[in-house]
Amino acid sequence: MQGYLPYILCVGLFSIGLYAIAVKKNLIKIIIGTVLMHHSTNLFLVLVGFRNPESGSPLAPVKPAPHEQISQAEFLARSVDPVPQALMLTSIVIGLSITALIVVIAIRLHEKYGTYDLTKIRKLRG
Amino acid sequence: MENMLPLFVVIPLGAAFVIPVLGLFRLEKAWDVVAVVATLALLAMSVIMLAGESVVVTWIGGYDPQTTGLTGIPLVSDGLSRLILLVVNGIAAAATIYSMSYIKQYTKTHLYYVLLLLMVAGMNGIVLSGDLFNIYVFVEITAIASFALVGYTLRKDALEATFKYLVLSGVATSFVLLGIALVYKETGTLNLAQIAGAVEGAEMGKTLWLAFGLILGGFSLKAAMVPFHAWLPDAHPSAPAPISAMLSGVMIKASGVYVLARIAFNVLGASYATGVLLMALGSISMLVGVLLAVGQWDFKRLLAYHSISQMGYVVLALGVGLEMMARGSTTIAYVAVFAGLFHLMNHALFKSLLFLCSGSAVYRTGSRFLKKIQGIAGPMPVTGFCTRIASLSISGVPPFNGFFSKLLITIVVVWAGHWALGLVTIAASFLTLVSFTKVQRYLVEGELAEEYATIKESPYPMIVPMVVLALLCATVGVLVPVYKDVLLGPASEVLVGGFDYTSAIFGG
């Protein structure tokens, strides 16, 4: 059970973000919701790559320095999976650009309407 | 030949970086030329690809599993990719030529071309990529460029539509990424062909079903299937007309339906459950989209609702194909997939044409409301003529292209034994006809308002792509027997082949 706890927390964070997007009427709160969703997914990617080795502590997936005296076999047994970490870096960059864009749009909307309240901005219908 | 695949992404990206530099020196003609040359080159390349080998695989960075033992990220061009590439780059070329005149009403047009080319690069990347995470990255590149383009006019409604589109699209891609993480956890790979191998070999566990559910759900939102359609009728009409043509004509296909089809057919294989899922999504979208469209008076919004409905046809046909594959009737499956892809291509042609026509009307009159711009076919005969051809095509009147694909879809749905769904397709087709009769009644036949008595026809760069698309609408339906062995046949074989995709990539 304890092994699943990080995953459950992660999905919980994701759900909070989804809740904020679905229910909140304030643009800023909706933006916070999207950011929460994105970062919980990033967290999930890191968790997917995590491995708890049978002996010793987990290692970062970078080539060990010569003075650390770790054999290749031991390194392979103890290091975590590098692929999800690479994916997560890419996804953080994408998330950043989307957040920047969405904040700019929110500022522009505020310039036009003078409010962040979505109920007062509704010009488009169904 | 093999080295051509990366160029589909490199050329538009390169052009997108050259144009801002030209913008620094205010070389206005030069950036028009660069954008048009880049998209025309892409179109020529996608035509050349048709003559090449059936499957071309390029391993980025040279990580070919057969020579190095390491599996890199492949770019794959098979029949399906080639069809979508041709559609994407063809419409992109038309939209870019059209933009040369249309976009002059706005300022800083070089930035517009940058975003347009980024969108093309993203879509070409999605279609060629053979790696799940790579597809996600290209989907995001396409999406970010399209967000900025939807809000390009900075009008109140455009900004609001952009916000809605951004948030919903962000939700969709978060779901997709979560799904990708789960797929990686379960199968240990992101390569589509290897995932397919893992799915084929063993019974699929609950986690894997959840993962693919998340991924298919996310891409259904990108394809604007009902009930995930709320963003499309706001976002597509708010963009400048050539961008609306790109969004409705190709983007929902490349980043929505194409990925759905690729994953459902080539990764999950012939599965009854996904077939029924796609059939349900398709038929609901078809009916709801057209019902919402009938009451619209805003020309571009009406067209956007019809996009939902027409994509419903495509997804329904693909769903029937999948179901028939699961039941073992390969012939019906082949015809269903063929009909779906045929309609996808036809929809790209006539929906882009309709959006370009609406742009031409907006360019001269400044209004999108059918009652206000009625009768503009008088002073603008070419726009009126093209609108008429496109309306007849989308409502399925013979001998235009929409008729043949809709007929084929209806026949194959009934052939597969789904009488009720056959009736739904006919009902949706009838409502489409009703809705476009209204468009013709006002836009072409109506009485011209006095304030527009002096308007002229749009300039040539706008008319030429419209006329070319109209000619294609009138001919591709009749000429199917001529080109089906080059274009639609191989594409359908790739989808019906299911898990053959894996062996095609790894050469085994």
XYZ file of C-alpha atoms in Angstrom:
634
model
C 0.000 0.000 0.000
C 2.748 2.403 0.963
C 4.314 2.029 -2.464
C 1.140 3.387 -4.061
C 0.899 6.445 -1.805
C 2.919 8.813 -4.078
C 0.781 7.803 -7.051
C -2.434 8.460 -5.119
C -1.169 11.891 -4.023
C -0.233 12.646 -7.593
C -3.655 11.720 -8.954
C -5.185 13.742 -6.101
C -3.232 16.818 -7.178
C -4.358 16.210 -10.769
C -7.991 16.039 -9.635
C -7.671 19.301 -7.677
C -6.456 20.981 -10.858
C -9.314 19.496 -12.865
C -11.782 20.633 -10.183
C -10.441 24.188 -10.312
C -10.826 24.302 -14.094
C -14.323 22.876 -14.057
C -15.803 24.845 -11.157
C -13.944 28.107 -10.606
C -15.102 31.259 -12.379
C -11.962 33.338 -11.900
C -9.456 33.349 -14.738
C -6.467 33.287 -12.381
C -7.838 30.314 -10.464
C -8.421 28.458 -13.710
C -4.824 29.170 -14.723
C -3.643 27.809 -11.365
C -5.737 24.715 -12.090
C -4.020 24.108 -15.427
C -0.604 24.590 -13.838
C -1.488 22.099 -11.076
C -2.608 19.548 -13.645
C 0.524 19.964 -15.655
C 2.876 19.678 -12.709
C 1.117 16.674 -11.235
C 1.676 14.967 -14.591
C 5.352 15.890 -14.452
C 5.538 14.452 -10.942
C 3.866 11.313 -12.219
C 6.509 10.960 -14.934
C 9.271 11.108 -12.329
C 7.482 8.513 -10.211
C 7.155 6.187 -13.189
C 10.898 6.237 -13.672
C 11.722 5.652 -9.987
C 13.185 2.305 -8.972
C 13.985 1.174 -5.467
C 17.111 -0.987 -5.763
C 17.525 -4.146 -3.680
C 20.702 -2.872 -2.073
C 21.939 0.646 -1.566
C 20.193 3.909 -2.411
C 18.847 4.906 -5.819
C 21.287 6.758 -8.081
C 20.726 9.623 -10.473
C 20.902 8.454 -14.108
C 24.144 10.292 -14.828
C 27.541 8.719 -15.419
C 29.197 8.293 -11.995
C 32.450 10.180 -11.397
C 35.589 7.968 -11.351
C 36.221 8.558 -7.627
C 32.829 7.133 -6.677
C 34.075 3.589 -7.417
C 30.795 2.171 -8.745
C 30.983 -0.727 -11.170
C 28.843 -0.644 -14.282
C 26.705 -3.565 -13.161
C 26.020 -1.925 -9.798
C 25.232 1.379 -11.501
C 22.720 -0.300 -13.798
C 21.125 -2.050 -10.819
C 20.830 1.091 -8.709
C 20.192 3.975 -11.117
C 16.656 5.176 -11.847
C 15.196 5.163 -15.363
C 16.480 8.211 -17.282
C 13.807 8.246 -20.027
C 10.884 9.649 -17.971
C 13.172 12.367 -16.619
C 14.009 13.447 -20.157
C 10.307 13.402 -20.987
C 9.553 15.475 -17.905
C 12.083 18.149 -18.881
C 10.450 18.463 -22.293
C 7.023 18.586 -20.747
C 8.069 21.309 -18.275
C 9.225 23.490 -21.166
C 5.949 22.944 -23.013
C 3.987 23.650 -19.832
C 5.923 26.867 -19.283
C 5.172 28.161 -22.775
C 1.494 27.297 -22.455
C 1.299 28.997 -19.051
C 3.006 32.103 -20.431
C 0.558 32.252 -23.312
C -2.489 31.723 -21.119
C -1.369 34.463 -18.688
C -0.904 36.876 -21.602
C -4.416 36.103 -22.842
C -5.785 36.637 -19.318
C -4.047 40.038 -19.107
C -5.461 41.033 -22.499
C -8.934 39.960 -21.371
C -8.522 42.059 -18.246
C -7.584 45.053 -20.419
C -10.758 44.650 -22.466
C -13.246 43.824 -19.709
C -11.623 45.157 -16.552
C -12.343 41.955 -14.641
C -11.097 38.406 -14.167
C -14.587 37.105 -13.446
C -15.597 34.664 -16.147
C -19.330 35.182 -15.592
C -18.932 38.820 -16.630
C -16.793 38.001 -19.674
C -19.222 35.595 -21.352
C -19.762 36.994 -24.815
C -19.738 33.695 -26.651
C -22.528 31.220 -26.194
C -22.676 27.404 -26.620
C 14.449 9.400 -50.579
C 15.025 8.292 -46.995
C 16.606 11.566 -46.074
C 13.570 13.505 -47.239
C 11.461 12.770 -44.157
C 13.153 15.178 -41.683
C 12.845 17.914 -44.327
C 9.082 17.958 -43.820
C 9.731 19.392 -40.368
C 12.980 21.212 -41.146
C 11.723 23.315 -44.081
C 8.764 24.983 -42.321
C 10.791 25.408 -39.111
C 13.674 26.955 -41.045
C 11.342 29.285 -42.922
C 9.717 30.225 -39.609
C 13.123 31.343 -38.305
C 14.108 33.200 -41.493
C 10.914 35.274 -41.649
C 11.415 37.263 -38.378
C 14.912 38.168 -39.614
C 13.371 39.544 -42.811
C 10.856 41.271 -40.561
C 13.693 43.150 -38.840
C 14.591 44.704 -42.210
C 10.925 45.273 -43.133
C 11.233 43.288 -46.382
C 7.516 42.801 -46.721
C 7.475 41.114 -50.128
C 10.332 38.816 -49.134
C 8.552 37.137 -46.241
C 5.465 36.517 -48.386
C 7.704 34.825 -50.921
C 9.576 32.730 -48.333
C 6.338 31.444 -46.801
C 4.763 30.601 -50.154
C 7.905 28.938 -51.507
C 8.286 26.868 -48.322
C 4.711 25.551 -48.406
C 4.799 24.917 -52.162
C 8.073 22.998 -51.718
C 6.407 20.884 -49.018
C 3.474 20.211 -51.327
C 5.829 19.161 -54.127
C 7.714 16.890 -51.726
C 4.554 15.201 -50.527
C 3.596 14.533 -54.153
C 7.067 13.084 -54.837
C 6.698 10.851 -51.761
C 3.690 9.166 -53.385
C 5.949 7.602 -55.988
C 8.414 6.220 -53.431
C 8.638 2.912 -51.593
C 5.629 1.804 -49.576
C 7.297 2.194 -46.168
C 10.207 4.549 -45.500
C 11.718 4.659 -42.012
C 14.321 7.204 -40.910
C 15.923 6.727 -37.493
C 16.783 10.143 -36.093
C 20.446 10.357 -35.073
C 21.198 7.078 -36.848
C 19.967 4.860 -33.986
C 18.813 2.097 -36.270
C 18.052 -1.063 -34.238
C 19.328 -3.301 -37.040
C 22.781 -1.752 -37.238
C 23.379 -0.252 -33.787
C 21.154 -2.401 -31.579
C 19.652 0.749 -30.050
C 16.119 1.889 -30.789
C 15.958 5.596 -31.556
C 13.055 7.788 -32.552
C 11.815 6.827 -36.018
C 10.142 8.977 -38.626
C 7.830 6.698 -40.567
C 6.196 7.336 -43.893
C 3.630 4.731 -44.882
C 0.477 4.947 -46.980
C -1.579 6.672 -44.284
C 1.137 9.223 -43.484
C 1.520 10.039 -47.153
C -2.213 10.674 -47.586
C -2.401 12.997 -44.572
C 0.857 14.728 -45.551
C -0.530 15.493 -48.993
C -3.759 16.863 -47.499
C -1.950 18.953 -44.859
C 0.590 20.464 -47.203
C -1.913 21.004 -50.001
C -4.272 22.990 -47.776
C -1.300 24.782 -46.169
C -0.086 25.931 -49.589
C -3.568 27.169 -50.521
C -3.937 28.993 -47.187
C -0.511 30.634 -47.481
C -1.136 31.938 -50.997
C -4.530 33.195 -49.842
C -2.914 34.923 -46.843
C -0.702 37.075 -49.093
C -3.658 39.390 -49.709
C -5.948 38.576 -46.824
C -3.532 39.262 -44.003
C -2.629 42.754 -45.259
C -5.528 44.118 -43.199
C -3.538 43.324 -40.042
C -0.185 44.597 -38.803
C 3.025 42.627 -38.168
C 2.184 40.035 -40.779
C 5.598 38.364 -40.561
C 4.679 37.026 -37.129
C 1.531 35.574 -38.629
C 3.572 33.612 -41.177
C 5.898 32.375 -38.428
C 2.974 30.900 -36.515
C 1.415 29.448 -39.673
C 4.664 27.690 -40.612
C 5.168 26.422 -37.041
C 1.718 24.905 -37.240
C 2.591 23.180 -40.520
C 5.864 21.889 -39.028
C 3.978 20.498 -36.051
C 1.386 18.742 -38.185
C 3.972 17.208 -40.507
C 5.805 16.005 -37.401
C 2.694 14.370 -35.933
C 1.983 12.547 -39.156
C 5.542 11.263 -39.630
C 6.423 10.416 -36.054
C 6.552 6.796 -34.970
C 7.011 7.549 -31.282
C 4.267 8.296 -28.782
C 6.022 11.066 -26.860
C 7.257 12.652 -30.078
C 3.651 12.802 -31.258
C 2.747 14.554 -27.995
C 5.481 17.161 -28.493
C 4.424 17.858 -32.088
C 0.770 18.072 -31.020
C 1.784 20.731 -28.511
C 3.816 22.645 -31.132
C 0.793 22.656 -33.432
C -1.500 23.626 -30.570
C 0.639 26.517 -29.272
C 0.929 27.997 -32.763
C -2.816 27.638 -33.238
C -3.612 29.289 -29.856
C -1.716 32.378 -30.887
C -3.349 32.385 -34.322
C -6.881 32.061 -32.931
C -6.267 35.138 -30.793
C -4.389 36.925 -33.566
C -7.051 39.600 -34.145
C -7.129 40.485 -30.402
C -10.860 41.136 -30.574
C -12.894 40.463 -27.447
C -14.504 37.277 -28.706
C -11.226 36.008 -30.174
C -9.439 36.408 -26.835
C -12.221 34.647 -25.022
C -12.242 31.809 -27.537
C -8.467 31.492 -27.190
C -8.738 31.248 -23.415
C -11.355 28.519 -23.639
C -9.370 26.658 -26.301
C -6.142 26.957 -24.290
C -7.655 25.602 -21.088
C -9.517 22.708 -22.721
C -6.571 21.790 -24.905
C -4.316 21.917 -21.840
C -6.631 19.481 -20.055
C -6.584 17.172 -23.078
C -2.813 17.112 -23.356
C -2.423 16.568 -19.612
C -4.594 13.478 -19.941
C -2.551 12.339 -22.929
C 0.707 12.812 -21.032
C -0.653 10.891 -18.043
C -1.635 8.116 -20.439
C 1.802 8.124 -22.050
C 3.450 7.841 -18.608
C 1.265 4.827 -17.792
C 2.007 3.212 -21.161
C 5.729 3.652 -20.525
C 5.368 2.143 -17.062
C 3.555 -0.897 -18.411
C 5.462 -1.590 -21.622
C 8.828 0.096 -20.995
C 8.869 1.738 -24.416
C 7.437 4.740 -26.244
C 7.934 3.458 -29.782
C 4.485 2.880 -31.317
C 5.601 -0.285 -33.070
C 7.125 -1.757 -29.890
C 4.028 -0.841 -27.847
C 1.959 -2.613 -30.486
C 4.242 -5.624 -30.112
C 3.707 -5.625 -26.338
C -0.076 -5.308 -26.765
C -0.190 -8.058 -29.385
C 1.803 -10.560 -27.377
C -0.176 -10.563 -24.136
C -3.600 -9.932 -22.681
C -3.998 -6.226 -21.963
C -4.056 -5.385 -18.266
C -6.340 -2.882 -16.572
C -3.587 -0.277 -16.316
C -2.933 -0.401 -20.031
C -6.644 0.000 -20.792
C -6.750 3.009 -18.468
C -3.678 4.443 -20.193
C -5.128 4.069 -23.686
C -8.474 5.365 -22.426
C -6.751 8.546 -21.271
C -4.857 8.885 -24.553
C -7.909 8.254 -26.756
C -9.982 10.641 -24.617
C -7.391 13.380 -24.962
C -7.175 13.006 -28.720
C -10.979 12.891 -29.008
C -10.957 16.381 -27.515
C -8.377 17.410 -30.100
C -10.619 15.929 -32.818
C -13.607 17.845 -31.311
C -15.806 14.797 -30.889
C -19.040 15.441 -28.979
C -19.051 15.665 -25.875
C -15.561 17.228 -26.075
C -16.482 19.736 -28.787
C -17.171 22.916 -26.783
C -13.989 24.748 -27.830
C -14.242 24.288 -31.585
C -17.223 26.514 -32.518
C -15.595 29.384 -30.609
C -12.002 28.881 -31.646
C -12.278 28.110 -35.358
C -14.379 31.142 -36.421
C -12.335 33.609 -34.338
C -9.127 33.023 -36.294
C -8.345 34.843 -39.574
C -10.009 32.991 -42.481
C -6.964 31.120 -43.865
C -6.254 29.888 -40.338
C -9.863 28.781 -39.905
C -9.370 26.810 -43.099
C -6.211 25.236 -41.675
C -7.763 24.501 -38.269
C -10.986 23.004 -39.571
C -9.554 21.618 -42.765
C -6.473 19.838 -41.493
C -5.591 20.435 -37.840
C -8.459 18.492 -36.285
C -7.519 15.686 -38.661
C -3.754 15.644 -38.211
C -3.695 16.140 -34.436
C -7.021 14.458 -33.702
C -8.435 11.853 -36.053
C -5.091 10.721 -37.500
C -3.666 9.948 -34.051
C -6.911 8.282 -32.962
C -6.843 6.075 -36.053
C -3.147 5.268 -35.740
C -3.452 4.223 -32.096
C -6.786 2.423 -32.449
C -5.772 0.413 -35.523
C -2.004 -0.029 -35.451
C -1.284 -0.054 -31.723
C -4.382 -1.593 -30.148
C -5.137 -3.841 -33.122
C -8.573 -5.140 -34.023
C -10.469 -4.554 -30.825
C -14.247 -4.702 -30.597
C -14.381 -2.263 -27.658
C -12.467 0.573 -29.370
C -14.523 0.034 -32.518
C -17.769 0.527 -30.611
C -16.292 3.533 -28.790
C -15.363 5.219 -32.067
C -18.745 4.384 -33.580
C -20.545 5.947 -30.611
C -18.381 9.081 -30.659
C -18.758 9.407 -34.408
C -22.501 9.002 -34.639
C -23.208 11.350 -31.693
C -20.892 14.020 -33.131
C -22.471 13.652 -36.531
C -25.985 14.286 -35.248
C -25.301 16.851 -32.493
C -22.930 18.861 -34.692
C -25.413 19.218 -37.503
C -28.354 19.973 -35.170
C -26.380 22.810 -33.582
C -25.382 24.069 -37.035
C -28.874 24.395 -38.468
C -29.844 27.355 -36.304
C -26.665 29.385 -36.821
C -26.687 32.739 -38.624
C -22.969 33.437 -38.240
C -21.428 31.980 -41.417
C -18.115 30.910 -39.902
C -19.719 29.499 -36.753
C -22.091 27.461 -38.889
C -19.121 26.055 -40.782
C -17.370 25.196 -37.508
C -20.359 23.177 -36.271
C -20.417 21.345 -39.578
C -16.782 20.394 -39.026
C -17.828 18.520 -35.870
C -20.559 16.758 -37.800
C -18.390 15.852 -40.787
C -15.583 14.525 -38.598
C -18.280 12.363 -37.019
C -18.723 10.652 -40.394
C -15.016 9.900 -40.600
C -14.792 8.527 -37.062
C -17.972 6.483 -37.521
C -16.548 4.867 -40.660
C -13.259 4.119 -38.887
C -15.186 2.632 -35.939
C -17.173 0.366 -38.254
C -13.902 -0.698 -39.867
C -12.417 -1.578 -36.491
C -15.485 -3.518 -35.413
C -15.530 -5.481 -38.669
C -11.815 -6.268 -38.270
C -12.523 -7.640 -34.803
C -15.264 -9.811 -36.288
C -13.000 -11.005 -39.077
C -14.737 -9.463 -42.108
C -11.694 -7.856 -43.648
C -13.415 -6.807 -46.882
C -16.071 -4.696 -45.142
C -13.395 -3.302 -42.832
C -11.306 -2.279 -45.837
C -14.237 -0.531 -47.526
C -15.215 1.222 -44.274
C -11.701 2.545 -43.693
C -11.430 3.535 -47.343
C -14.716 5.460 -47.088
C -13.599 7.173 -43.886
C -10.263 8.298 -45.300
C -11.932 9.385 -48.548
C -14.353 11.542 -46.583
C -11.473 12.926 -44.509
C -9.735 14.064 -47.695
C -12.948 15.474 -49.178
C -13.773 17.325 -45.980
C -10.338 18.943 -46.025
C -11.043 20.201 -49.557
C -14.571 21.551 -49.210
C -14.344 22.843 -45.633
C -11.148 24.785 -46.390
C -12.826 26.139 -49.496
C -15.888 27.228 -47.497
C -13.737 28.997 -44.915
C -11.727 30.716 -47.642
C -15.010 31.842 -49.257
C -16.263 33.165 -45.921
C -12.933 34.993 -45.574
C -13.399 36.506 -49.017
C -16.858 37.739 -48.008
C -15.529 39.130 -44.721
C -12.605 40.777 -46.538
C -14.937 42.920 -48.661
C -17.914 43.385 -46.333
C -16.484 43.082 -42.815
C -19.406 40.983 -41.626
C -20.022 37.278 -41.045
C -23.779 37.357 -40.553
C -25.637 35.664 -43.365
C -28.588 38.063 -43.246
C -26.273 41.041 -43.524
C -24.017 39.829 -46.315
C -26.746 38.301 -48.447
C -26.510 38.518 -52.204
C -22.795 39.194 -52.391
C -22.529 36.683 -55.228
C -23.656 39.532 -57.500
C -20.618 41.781 -57.148
C -18.332 38.857 -56.192
C -19.133 36.160 -58.771
C -16.098 33.931 -58.151
C -16.683 33.813 -54.394
C -20.341 33.057 -55.009
C -19.526 30.297 -57.485
C -16.969 28.679 -55.158
C -19.380 28.879 -52.203
C -21.998 27.138 -54.296
C -19.681 24.308 -55.351
C -18.436 23.801 -51.793
C -21.987 23.863 -50.391
C -23.088 21.250 -52.901
C -20.037 19.136 -52.052
C -20.573 19.213 -48.293
C -24.287 18.471 -48.563
C -23.572 15.438 -50.719
C -25.030 16.370 -54.100
C -23.691 14.339 -57.038
C -21.299 14.566 -58.855
C -19.270 16.479 -56.245
C -16.813 14.688 -53.974
C -18.907 14.760 -50.764
C -21.609 12.674 -52.413
C -19.352 9.702 -53.145
C -17.768 9.469 -49.715
C -21.064 9.919 -47.853
C -22.732 7.327 -50.067
C -19.874 4.915 -49.439
C -20.066 5.486 -45.677
C -23.836 4.947 -45.601
C -23.530 1.780 -47.697
C -20.775 0.311 -45.579
C -22.557 1.103 -42.300
C -25.656 -0.742 -43.531
C -23.522 -3.520 -45.011
C -21.976 -4.024 -41.592
C -25.490 -4.556 -40.227
C -26.065 -1.255 -38.411
C -29.406 -0.147 -39.849
C -30.019 2.484 -37.191
C -26.642 4.106 -37.767
C -27.321 4.096 -41.503
C -30.479 6.091 -40.849
C -28.500 8.502 -38.652
C -25.988 9.146 -41.451
C -28.816 9.826 -43.900
C -30.574 12.141 -41.408
C -27.351 14.064 -40.747
C -26.738 14.370 -44.472
C -30.261 15.715 -44.994
C -29.831 18.301 -42.211
C -26.516 19.345 -43.767
C -28.326 19.919 -47.032
C -30.981 21.999 -45.242
C -28.349 24.092 -43.531
C -26.421 24.760 -46.733
C -29.573 25.510 -48.654
C -29.905 28.392 -46.217
C -26.336 29.493 -46.940
C -26.995 29.494 -50.679
C -30.385 31.126 -50.320
C -28.835 34.109 -48.543
C -25.256 34.351 -49.762
C -25.830 33.560 -53.414
C -29.458 34.328 -54.162
C -30.368 37.001 -51.611
C -30.805 40.704 -52.238
C -27.679 42.813 -51.856
C -27.646 45.418 -49.094
C -27.231 48.990 -50.347
C -24.058 49.670 -48.401
C -22.279 46.897 -50.334
C -23.319 48.092 -53.782
C -19.777 49.180 -54.653
C -17.784 46.146 -53.445
C -15.480 44.358 -55.869
C -14.263 40.791 -56.218
C -11.371 39.818 -53.929
C -7.779 40.100 -55.263
C -6.169 37.288 -57.276
C -4.036 35.680 -54.534
C -7.309 34.961 -52.734
C -9.268 33.828 -55.770
C -6.712 31.449 -57.260
C -6.538 28.992 -54.310
C -10.333 29.109 -54.052
C -10.794 28.216 -57.711
C -8.209 25.425 -57.491
C -9.945 23.923 -54.451
C -13.336 24.250 -56.177
C -12.007 22.384 -59.220
C -10.650 19.653 -56.938
C -14.032 19.411 -55.168
C -15.718 18.910 -58.516
C -13.267 16.311 -59.814
C -11.779 14.150 -57.032
C -15.060 12.320 -56.509
C -15.394 11.247 -60.142
C -11.700 10.472 -60.522
C -11.406 8.060 -57.563
C -10.656 5.023 -59.786
C -7.701 6.911 -61.293
C -5.777 7.658 -58.103
C -7.100 5.196 -55.541
C -4.172 2.793 -55.969
C -1.658 5.541 -55.207
C -3.374 7.431 -52.437
C -6.372 5.931 -50.658
C -5.700 2.233 -51.212
C -2.292 2.077 -49.486
C -3.604 4.256 -46.642
C -6.530 1.917 -46.010
C -4.246 -1.119 -46.194
C -2.024 0.340 -43.461
C -4.983 0.720 -41.092
C -6.635 -2.604 -41.923
C -3.239 -4.292 -41.625
C -3.342 -3.615 -37.856
C -0.261 -5.075 -36.185
C 1.564 -5.387 -39.537
C 2.738 -1.860 -38.712
C 5.267 -3.317 -36.251
C 6.909 -5.640 -38.750
C 6.870 -2.910 -41.406
C 9.008 -0.696 -39.174
C 11.382 -3.299 -37.796
C 11.619 -5.108 -41.109
C 10.879 -8.486 -39.509
